[in-house]
Amino acid sequence: LKRSVGPRIPHLAPGRFRFIEGPLPFTMASLSQVVALFFVAFAAATAYAEDVSDLSLSQTSSVADRPRHRLRRMVPSARRSMLRQRSMRNDMKVVDRATGKVKNVFEGKFYMYPLPNFERRFHGELAQCERKGADYMFISSLLEHPMRTTEPDEADLMVMPCLFESYRRCTTTNHAERPPTSLLEANPHPEDFEEIPWVKAFDTETQECLEKIQRSPQYRKNWGVDHFWLVADWSINFGRTVESEMIKNITLGKIEAVDAKEGLVQNREAAVDSSRCSVIVPYASDVAYVQDFSRQTTFDEWLQRPSLVSFRFDPRKYVLYCKSQVCEGAVDATPLRRQSLVLADKLSEETQTSIFMDRAPLAEYTREVEESRFCLIIRGDTPSSHSFYDAVAANCIPILISDRWSAVASPLSHGLHGNMVGGLPVDGFALTFPEEAWMNDLEKVIARIKEVDQDPEKAVKLYQHMQDNRPYLLWSMPGVTAASNVLESARKCVHEDQD
């Protein structure tokens, strides 16, 4: 800690170091202060080292991959730039070993385009919708976020507030529910939700929002490379939407990536590079919207739930169609889902289940998952499923059956060309089974579920890890935890893309 003007002594402040520069007169009093400060600094450094040693990185534990964000303020800018670039290449999300929980590690500043000028629906008709999307909840969390800046030049991430997902959720049906009548009556463009994404890319007002942003000097400065748009809607990966030039240069937050393997499916090639970079964000959960987050379900209450496992699905084929024909290369997940009926039959004589091949109103579906200890999460047309987030919202331990989940649907992961890294490892709070084992060795799957269900130590570990991770997966939980971690993944995505 030396410079030509003399030694630099660290002055300790809460959570960070500040350096005081200047020549130091060597008196006995000041020397004793120097010695005292040295030992305090040494103790702080030791505590930091112990803190870092308690952290692990998902899918890696090498020294080269250790998080460096805490050191940024203590290294010169050139060195910091080099470290950041290296960190971007090796980055994984920071995960606590004890809980399997992602740390809230957002750093930097973001600028969000003003809502009155760019997205009037936020305070307008969409504010009254009961099925707001992840985009609306994300924007709501950012309004008073401590890292928000009103100066675009200070930001290293530009947030686009266009509410494409919420518009679609509030004008289409789900779980046999009709969209709000008042919203449909006020909609001057009823053709929008009927034609997206196969005839047109976006609804009229989302198109206007995107065009305004692209005309702005902030967008033209880097031509969108530092811009982030959250769209947790399936249509962003299909049809005219995925072909739109309006999203080519930006980072997209979406529910599922399309990598080279998924891109082999007919008509999905364009989805691999539809945007410059991708971040996997949590689905908006209808079940989460009706939860009372002021009260936490205890493990003892979970044990008393009457149903062992629940799952509900439609009596249709779960495969991607290209017009009237199954897309070439598409996975038919129908047998995977119907295998749940075999599971229900095998368990029927010894325990209660809630497994049905039929649609149900939202209230009935919610009651089923809230009364079950485990919830099946089986891939559908694509590897991800909203039922994962519904299960977590209802404190129902997920049973995940989707071989490509970790590759394209791991929450908070990010990457270029669909090659996702980092993200939240779900094996700490979910039971996972290969699709092959689910189809060909169901007895072994049943034995594993029973083993966990009948062993309180194993069950409580999964249950507690699920509780720890709920704030990162549920948009409607109080606070900005989910939004902050999405911002951090987006920031890394933006800088990785610039490299």
JSON list of C-alpha atoms in Angstrom, two decimals, residues 57-224:
[
{"chain": "A", "resi": 57, "resn": "LEU", "atom": "CA", "xyz": [-20.10, -21.42, -7.81]},
{"chain": "A", "resi": 58, "resn": "SER", "atom": "CA", "xyz": [-22.83, -23.41, -9.46]},
{"chain": "A", "resi": 59, "resn": "GLN", "atom": "CA", "xyz": [-21.33, -26.22, -11.54]},
{"chain": "A", "resi": 60, "resn": "THR", "atom": "CA", "xyz": [-17.74, -25.18, -10.67]},
{"chain": "A", "resi": 61, "resn": "SER", "atom": "CA", "xyz": [-15.46, -24.65, -7.69]},
{"chain": "A", "resi": 62, "resn": "SER", "atom": "CA", "xyz": [-12.16, -23.66, -9.31]},
{"chain": "A", "resi": 63, "resn": "VAL", "atom": "CA", "xyz": [-10.22, -20.68, -8.00]},
{"chain": "A", "resi": 64, "resn": "ALA", "atom": "CA", "xyz": [-10.28, -19.06, -11.44]},
{"chain": "A", "resi": 65, "resn": "ASP", "atom": "CA", "xyz": [-14.08, -18.90, -11.28]},
{"chain": "A", "resi": 66, "resn": "ARG", "atom": "CA", "xyz": [-14.33, -17.26, -7.84]},
{"chain": "A", "resi": 67, "resn": "PRO", "atom": "CA", "xyz": [-16.47, -14.10, -7.79]},
{"chain": "A", "resi": 68, "resn": "ARG", "atom": "CA", "xyz": [-14.46, -10.90, -8.12]},
{"chain": "A", "resi": 69, "resn": "HIS", "atom": "CA", "xyz": [-17.17, -8.28, -7.74]},
{"chain": "A", "resi": 70, "resn": "ARG", "atom": "CA", "xyz": [-16.17, -7.45, -4.13]},
{"chain": "A", "resi": 71, "resn": "LEU", "atom": "CA", "xyz": [-12.67, -6.46, -5.23]},
{"chain": "A", "resi": 72, "resn": "ARG", "atom": "CA", "xyz": [-13.66, -4.01, -7.93]},
{"chain": "A", "resi": 73, "resn": "ARG", "atom": "CA", "xyz": [-13.25, -0.85, -5.86]},
{"chain": "A", "resi": 74, "resn": "MET", "atom": "CA", "xyz": [-9.71, -1.82, -4.82]},
{"chain": "A", "resi": 75, "resn": "VAL", "atom": "CA", "xyz": [-8.09, -2.27, -8.23]},
{"chain": "A", "resi": 76, "resn": "PRO", "atom": "CA", "xyz": [-7.11, 0.32, -10.87]},
{"chain": "A", "resi": 77, "resn": "SER", "atom": "CA", "xyz": [-9.50, 0.73, -13.80]},
{"chain": "A", "resi": 78, "resn": "ALA", "atom": "CA", "xyz": [-7.29, -1.06, -16.36]},
{"chain": "A", "resi": 79, "resn": "ARG", "atom": "CA", "xyz": [-6.82, -4.03, -14.01]},
{"chain": "A", "resi": 80, "resn": "ARG", "atom": "CA", "xyz": [-10.53, -3.95, -13.20]},
{"chain": "A", "resi": 81, "resn": "SER", "atom": "CA", "xyz": [-11.39, -4.11, -16.90]},
{"chain": "A", "resi": 82, "resn": "MET", "atom": "CA", "xyz": [-9.13, -7.12, -17.37]},
{"chain": "A", "resi": 83, "resn": "LEU", "atom": "CA", "xyz": [-10.62, -8.90, -14.36]},
{"chain": "A", "resi": 84, "resn": "ARG", "atom": "CA", "xyz": [-14.15, -8.15, -15.52]},
{"chain": "A", "resi": 85, "resn": "GLN", "atom": "CA", "xyz": [-13.50, -9.53, -18.99]},
{"chain": "A", "resi": 86, "resn": "ARG", "atom": "CA", "xyz": [-11.98, -12.68, -17.52]},
{"chain": "A", "resi": 87, "resn": "SER", "atom": "CA", "xyz": [-14.90, -12.98, -15.09]},
{"chain": "A", "resi": 88, "resn": "MET", "atom": "CA", "xyz": [-17.37, -12.62, -17.95]},
{"chain": "A", "resi": 89, "resn": "ARG", "atom": "CA", "xyz": [-15.81, -15.56, -19.76]},
{"chain": "A", "resi": 90, "resn": "ASN", "atom": "CA", "xyz": [-15.78, -17.81, -16.69]},
{"chain": "A", "resi": 91, "resn": "ASP", "atom": "CA", "xyz": [-18.83, -16.48, -14.90]},
{"chain": "A", "resi": 92, "resn": "MET", "atom": "CA", "xyz": [-21.27, -18.59, -12.90]},
{"chain": "A", "resi": 93, "resn": "LYS", "atom": "CA", "xyz": [-23.86, -17.41, -10.41]},
{"chain": "A", "resi": 94, "resn": "VAL", "atom": "CA", "xyz": [-22.71, -17.19, -6.82]},
{"chain": "A", "resi": 95, "resn": "VAL", "atom": "CA", "xyz": [-24.41, -19.89, -4.78]},
{"chain": "A", "resi": 96, "resn": "ASP", "atom": "CA", "xyz": [-24.24, -20.41, -1.02]},
{"chain": "A", "resi": 97, "resn": "ARG", "atom": "CA", "xyz": [-23.15, -23.98, -0.23]},
{"chain": "A", "resi": 98, "resn": "ALA", "atom": "CA", "xyz": [-25.29, -24.25, 2.87]},
{"chain": "A", "resi": 99, "resn": "THR", "atom": "CA", "xyz": [-28.59, -23.24, 1.27]},
{"chain": "A", "resi": 100, "resn": "GLY", "atom": "CA", "xyz": [-28.05, -23.66, -2.47]},
{"chain": "A", "resi": 101, "resn": "LYS", "atom": "CA", "xyz": [-29.36, -20.09, -2.70]},
{"chain": "A", "resi": 102, "resn": "VAL", "atom": "CA", "xyz": [-28.29, -17.51, -5.30]},
{"chain": "A", "resi": 103, "resn": "LYS", "atom": "CA", "xyz": [-26.75, -14.43, -3.74]},
{"chain": "A", "resi": 104, "resn": "ASN", "atom": "CA", "xyz": [-28.28, -11.03, -4.53]},
{"chain": "A", "resi": 105, "resn": "VAL", "atom": "CA", "xyz": [-25.22, -9.68, -6.37]},
{"chain": "A", "resi": 106, "resn": "PHE", "atom": "CA", "xyz": [-26.49, -6.87, -8.62]},
{"chain": "A", "resi": 107, "resn": "GLU", "atom": "CA", "xyz": [-23.87, -4.21, -9.20]},
{"chain": "A", "resi": 108, "resn": "GLY", "atom": "CA", "xyz": [-23.81, -1.23, -11.50]},
{"chain": "A", "resi": 109, "resn": "LYS", "atom": "CA", "xyz": [-26.58, 1.19, -12.41]},
{"chain": "A", "resi": 110, "resn": "PHE", "atom": "CA", "xyz": [-29.50, 0.97, -14.79]},
{"chain": "A", "resi": 111, "resn": "TYR", "atom": "CA", "xyz": [-31.63, 3.52, -16.61]},
{"chain": "A", "resi": 112, "resn": "MET", "atom": "CA", "xyz": [-35.29, 2.81, -17.39]},
{"chain": "A", "resi": 113, "resn": "TYR", "atom": "CA", "xyz": [-37.09, 4.71, -20.11]},
{"chain": "A", "resi": 114, "resn": "PRO", "atom": "CA", "xyz": [-39.82, 6.95, -18.57]},
{"chain": "A", "resi": 115, "resn": "LEU", "atom": "CA", "xyz": [-43.16, 5.16, -18.45]},
{"chain": "A", "resi": 116, "resn": "PRO", "atom": "CA", "xyz": [-45.43, 8.12, -19.34]},
{"chain": "A", "resi": 117, "resn": "ASN", "atom": "CA", "xyz": [-43.49, 8.72, -22.56]},
{"chain": "A", "resi": 118, "resn": "PHE", "atom": "CA", "xyz": [-42.90, 5.14, -23.64]},
{"chain": "A", "resi": 119, "resn": "GLU", "atom": "CA", "xyz": [-45.44, 2.76, -21.98]},
{"chain": "A", "resi": 120, "resn": "ARG", "atom": "CA", "xyz": [-48.66, 4.46, -20.91]},
{"chain": "A", "resi": 121, "resn": "ARG", "atom": "CA", "xyz": [-50.38, 1.09, -20.27]},
{"chain": "A", "resi": 122, "resn": "PHE", "atom": "CA", "xyz": [-48.38, 0.59, -17.07]},
{"chain": "A", "resi": 123, "resn": "HIS", "atom": "CA", "xyz": [-50.53, 3.16, -15.25]},
{"chain": "A", "resi": 124, "resn": "GLY", "atom": "CA", "xyz": [-53.47, 2.59, -17.60]},
{"chain": "A", "resi": 125, "resn": "GLU", "atom": "CA", "xyz": [-55.52, -0.48, -18.50]},
{"chain": "A", "resi": 126, "resn": "LEU", "atom": "CA", "xyz": [-52.86, -3.07, -17.59]},
{"chain": "A", "resi": 127, "resn": "ALA", "atom": "CA", "xyz": [-52.73, -1.76, -14.02]},
{"chain": "A", "resi": 128, "resn": "GLN", "atom": "CA", "xyz": [-56.21, -3.22, -13.50]},
{"chain": "A", "resi": 129, "resn": "CYS", "atom": "CA", "xyz": [-55.40, -6.66, -14.90]},
{"chain": "A", "resi": 130, "resn": "GLU", "atom": "CA", "xyz": [-55.29, -9.51, -12.37]},
{"chain": "A", "resi": 131, "resn": "ARG", "atom": "CA", "xyz": [-52.90, -11.59, -14.53]},
{"chain": "A", "resi": 132, "resn": "LYS", "atom": "CA", "xyz": [-50.02, -9.16, -14.95]},
{"chain": "A", "resi": 133, "resn": "GLY", "atom": "CA", "xyz": [-46.94, -10.62, -16.57]},
{"chain": "A", "resi": 134, "resn": "ALA", "atom": "CA", "xyz": [-43.39, -10.88, -15.31]},
{"chain": "A", "resi": 135, "resn": "ASP", "atom": "CA", "xyz": [-42.58, -7.73, -17.29]},
{"chain": "A", "resi": 136, "resn": "TYR", "atom": "CA", "xyz": [-45.07, -5.66, -15.26]},
{"chain": "A", "resi": 137, "resn": "MET", "atom": "CA", "xyz": [-43.82, -7.05, -11.95]},
{"chain": "A", "resi": 138, "resn": "PHE", "atom": "CA", "xyz": [-40.22, -6.46, -13.03]},
{"chain": "A", "resi": 139, "resn": "ILE", "atom": "CA", "xyz": [-40.90, -2.82, -13.91]},
{"chain": "A", "resi": 140, "resn": "SER", "atom": "CA", "xyz": [-42.80, -2.32, -10.64]},
{"chain": "A", "resi": 141, "resn": "SER", "atom": "CA", "xyz": [-39.77, -3.56, -8.69]},
{"chain": "A", "resi": 142, "resn": "LEU", "atom": "CA", "xyz": [-37.49, -1.13, -10.52]},
{"chain": "A", "resi": 143, "resn": "LEU", "atom": "CA", "xyz": [-39.43, 2.07, -9.86]},
{"chain": "A", "resi": 144, "resn": "GLU", "atom": "CA", "xyz": [-37.82, 2.65, -6.45]},
{"chain": "A", "resi": 145, "resn": "HIS", "atom": "CA", "xyz": [-34.78, 0.43, -6.92]},
{"chain": "A", "resi": 146, "resn": "PRO", "atom": "CA", "xyz": [-31.67, 1.87, -5.21]},
{"chain": "A", "resi": 147, "resn": "MET", "atom": "CA", "xyz": [-29.49, 1.32, -8.30]},
{"chain": "A", "resi": 148, "resn": "ARG", "atom": "CA", "xyz": [-31.77, 3.18, -10.70]},
{"chain": "A", "resi": 149, "resn": "THR", "atom": "CA", "xyz": [-30.37, 6.34, -12.24]},
{"chain": "A", "resi": 150, "resn": "THR", "atom": "CA", "xyz": [-32.14, 9.09, -14.15]},
{"chain": "A", "resi": 151, "resn": "GLU", "atom": "CA", "xyz": [-28.97, 9.86, -16.10]},
{"chain": "A", "resi": 152, "resn": "PRO", "atom": "CA", "xyz": [-28.53, 7.54, -19.11]},
{"chain": "A", "resi": 153, "resn": "ASP", "atom": "CA", "xyz": [-24.79, 8.25, -19.30]},
{"chain": "A", "resi": 154, "resn": "GLU", "atom": "CA", "xyz": [-24.31, 6.83, -15.79]},
{"chain": "A", "resi": 155, "resn": "ALA", "atom": "CA", "xyz": [-25.97, 3.50, -16.62]},
{"chain": "A", "resi": 156, "resn": "ASP", "atom": "CA", "xyz": [-24.35, 0.32, -17.88]},
{"chain": "A", "resi": 157, "resn": "LEU", "atom": "CA", "xyz": [-27.77, -1.22, -18.57]},
{"chain": "A", "resi": 158, "resn": "MET", "atom": "CA", "xyz": [-30.78, 0.35, -20.30]},
{"chain": "A", "resi": 159, "resn": "VAL", "atom": "CA", "xyz": [-34.17, -1.17, -19.42]},
{"chain": "A", "resi": 160, "resn": "MET", "atom": "CA", "xyz": [-36.96, -1.15, -22.01]},
{"chain": "A", "resi": 161, "resn": "PRO", "atom": "CA", "xyz": [-40.41, -1.03, -20.29]},
{"chain": "A", "resi": 162, "resn": "CYS", "atom": "CA", "xyz": [-42.60, -2.20, -23.21]},
{"chain": "A", "resi": 163, "resn": "LEU", "atom": "CA", "xyz": [-45.31, -4.50, -21.77]},
{"chain": "A", "resi": 164, "resn": "PHE", "atom": "CA", "xyz": [-45.74, -7.07, -24.53]},
{"chain": "A", "resi": 165, "resn": "GLU", "atom": "CA", "xyz": [-46.09, -10.04, -22.17]},
{"chain": "A", "resi": 166, "resn": "SER", "atom": "CA", "xyz": [-48.63, -8.41, -19.86]},
{"chain": "A", "resi": 167, "resn": "TYR", "atom": "CA", "xyz": [-50.72, -7.33, -22.83]},
{"chain": "A", "resi": 168, "resn": "ARG", "atom": "CA", "xyz": [-50.85, -10.93, -24.05]},
{"chain": "A", "resi": 169, "resn": "ARG", "atom": "CA", "xyz": [-51.59, -12.40, -20.60]},
{"chain": "A", "resi": 170, "resn": "CYS", "atom": "CA", "xyz": [-54.38, -9.91, -20.07]},
{"chain": "A", "resi": 171, "resn": "THR", "atom": "CA", "xyz": [-56.01, -10.52, -23.46]},
{"chain": "A", "resi": 172, "resn": "THR", "atom": "CA", "xyz": [-55.77, -14.32, -23.72]},
{"chain": "A", "resi": 173, "resn": "THR", "atom": "CA", "xyz": [-57.18, -17.18, -21.67]},
{"chain": "A", "resi": 174, "resn": "ASN", "atom": "CA", "xyz": [-55.48, -19.43, -19.15]},
{"chain": "A", "resi": 175, "resn": "HIS", "atom": "CA", "xyz": [-56.78, -22.31, -17.00]},
{"chain": "A", "resi": 176, "resn": "ALA", "atom": "CA", "xyz": [-60.24, -21.94, -18.57]},
{"chain": "A", "resi": 177, "resn": "GLU", "atom": "CA", "xyz": [-60.52, -18.29, -17.52]},
{"chain": "A", "resi": 178, "resn": "ARG", "atom": "CA", "xyz": [-61.62, -15.53, -19.87]},
{"chain": "A", "resi": 179, "resn": "PRO", "atom": "CA", "xyz": [-59.66, -12.27, -20.16]},
{"chain": "A", "resi": 180, "resn": "PRO", "atom": "CA", "xyz": [-61.06, -9.21, -18.36]},
{"chain": "A", "resi": 181, "resn": "THR", "atom": "CA", "xyz": [-64.10, -7.96, -20.30]},
{"chain": "A", "resi": 182, "resn": "SER", "atom": "CA", "xyz": [-63.28, -4.32, -19.58]},
{"chain": "A", "resi": 183, "resn": "LEU", "atom": "CA", "xyz": [-59.86, -4.69, -21.15]},
{"chain": "A", "resi": 184, "resn": "LEU", "atom": "CA", "xyz": [-61.24, -6.32, -24.28]},
{"chain": "A", "resi": 185, "resn": "GLU", "atom": "CA", "xyz": [-63.86, -3.60, -24.69]},
{"chain": "A", "resi": 186, "resn": "ALA", "atom": "CA", "xyz": [-61.22, -0.88, -24.38]},
{"chain": "A", "resi": 187, "resn": "ASN", "atom": "CA", "xyz": [-58.84, -2.56, -26.84]},
{"chain": "A", "resi": 188, "resn": "PRO", "atom": "CA", "xyz": [-58.76, -0.61, -30.14]},
{"chain": "A", "resi": 189, "resn": "HIS", "atom": "CA", "xyz": [-56.79, -3.40, -31.86]},
{"chain": "A", "resi": 190, "resn": "PRO", "atom": "CA", "xyz": [-58.58, -6.71, -31.09]},
{"chain": "A", "resi": 191, "resn": "GLU", "atom": "CA", "xyz": [-56.75, -8.39, -33.96]},
{"chain": "A", "resi": 192, "resn": "ASP", "atom": "CA", "xyz": [-53.43, -8.09, -32.10]},
{"chain": "A", "resi": 193, "resn": "PHE", "atom": "CA", "xyz": [-53.83, -11.02, -29.73]},
{"chain": "A", "resi": 194, "resn": "GLU", "atom": "CA", "xyz": [-55.37, -13.19, -32.46]},
{"chain": "A", "resi": 195, "resn": "GLU", "atom": "CA", "xyz": [-52.55, -12.73, -34.99]},
{"chain": "A", "resi": 196, "resn": "ILE", "atom": "CA", "xyz": [-49.42, -12.76, -32.76]},
{"chain": "A", "resi": 197, "resn": "PRO", "atom": "CA", "xyz": [-46.92, -14.30, -33.38]},
{"chain": "A", "resi": 198, "resn": "TRP", "atom": "CA", "xyz": [-47.89, -16.01, -36.65]},
{"chain": "A", "resi": 199, "resn": "VAL", "atom": "CA", "xyz": [-49.12, -13.00, -38.66]},
{"chain": "A", "resi": 200, "resn": "LYS", "atom": "CA", "xyz": [-47.53, -10.05, -36.88]},
{"chain": "A", "resi": 201, "resn": "ALA", "atom": "CA", "xyz": [-44.63, -9.77, -34.43]},
{"chain": "A", "resi": 202, "resn": "PHE", "atom": "CA", "xyz": [-46.05, -7.44, -31.75]},
{"chain": "A", "resi": 203, "resn": "ASP", "atom": "CA", "xyz": [-49.26, -5.74, -30.76]},
{"chain": "A", "resi": 204, "resn": "THR", "atom": "CA", "xyz": [-49.71, -2.15, -31.93]},
{"chain": "A", "resi": 205, "resn": "GLU", "atom": "CA", "xyz": [-48.75, -0.36, -28.71]},
{"chain": "A", "resi": 206, "resn": "THR", "atom": "CA", "xyz": [-45.73, -2.58, -28.03]},
{"chain": "A", "resi": 207, "resn": "GLN", "atom": "CA", "xyz": [-44.57, -1.83, -31.59]},
{"chain": "A", "resi": 208, "resn": "GLU", "atom": "CA", "xyz": [-44.94, 1.89, -30.91]},
{"chain": "A", "resi": 209, "resn": "CYS", "atom": "CA", "xyz": [-43.00, 1.58, -27.64]},
{"chain": "A", "resi": 210, "resn": "LEU", "atom": "CA", "xyz": [-40.13, -0.25, -29.36]},
{"chain": "A", "resi": 211, "resn": "GLU", "atom": "CA", "xyz": [-40.02, 2.24, -32.22]},
{"chain": "A", "resi": 212, "resn": "LYS", "atom": "CA", "xyz": [-39.85, 5.20, -29.83]},
{"chain": "A", "resi": 213, "resn": "ILE", "atom": "CA", "xyz": [-36.94, 3.63, -27.99]},
{"chain": "A", "resi": 214, "resn": "GLN", "atom": "CA", "xyz": [-35.09, 2.86, -31.20]},
{"chain": "A", "resi": 215, "resn": "ARG", "atom": "CA", "xyz": [-35.44, 6.48, -32.30]},
{"chain": "A", "resi": 216, "resn": "SER", "atom": "CA", "xyz": [-33.97, 7.75, -29.02]},
{"chain": "A", "resi": 217, "resn": "PRO", "atom": "CA", "xyz": [-30.36, 8.99, -28.76]},
{"chain": "A", "resi": 218, "resn": "GLN", "atom": "CA", "xyz": [-29.78, 6.54, -25.89]},
{"chain": "A", "resi": 219, "resn": "TYR", "atom": "CA", "xyz": [-30.53, 3.59, -28.18]},
{"chain": "A", "resi": 220, "resn": "ARG", "atom": "CA", "xyz": [-28.59, 4.99, -31.13]},
{"chain": "A", "resi": 221, "resn": "LYS", "atom": "CA", "xyz": [-25.51, 5.54, -28.99]},
{"chain": "A", "resi": 222, "resn": "ASN", "atom": "CA", "xyz": [-24.73, 1.79, -29.00]},
{"chain": "A", "resi": 223, "resn": "TRP", "atom": "CA", "xyz": [-27.55, 0.64, -31.32]},
{"chain": "A", "resi": 224, "resn": "GLY", "atom": "CA", "xyz": [-29.22, -1.30, -28.53]}
]
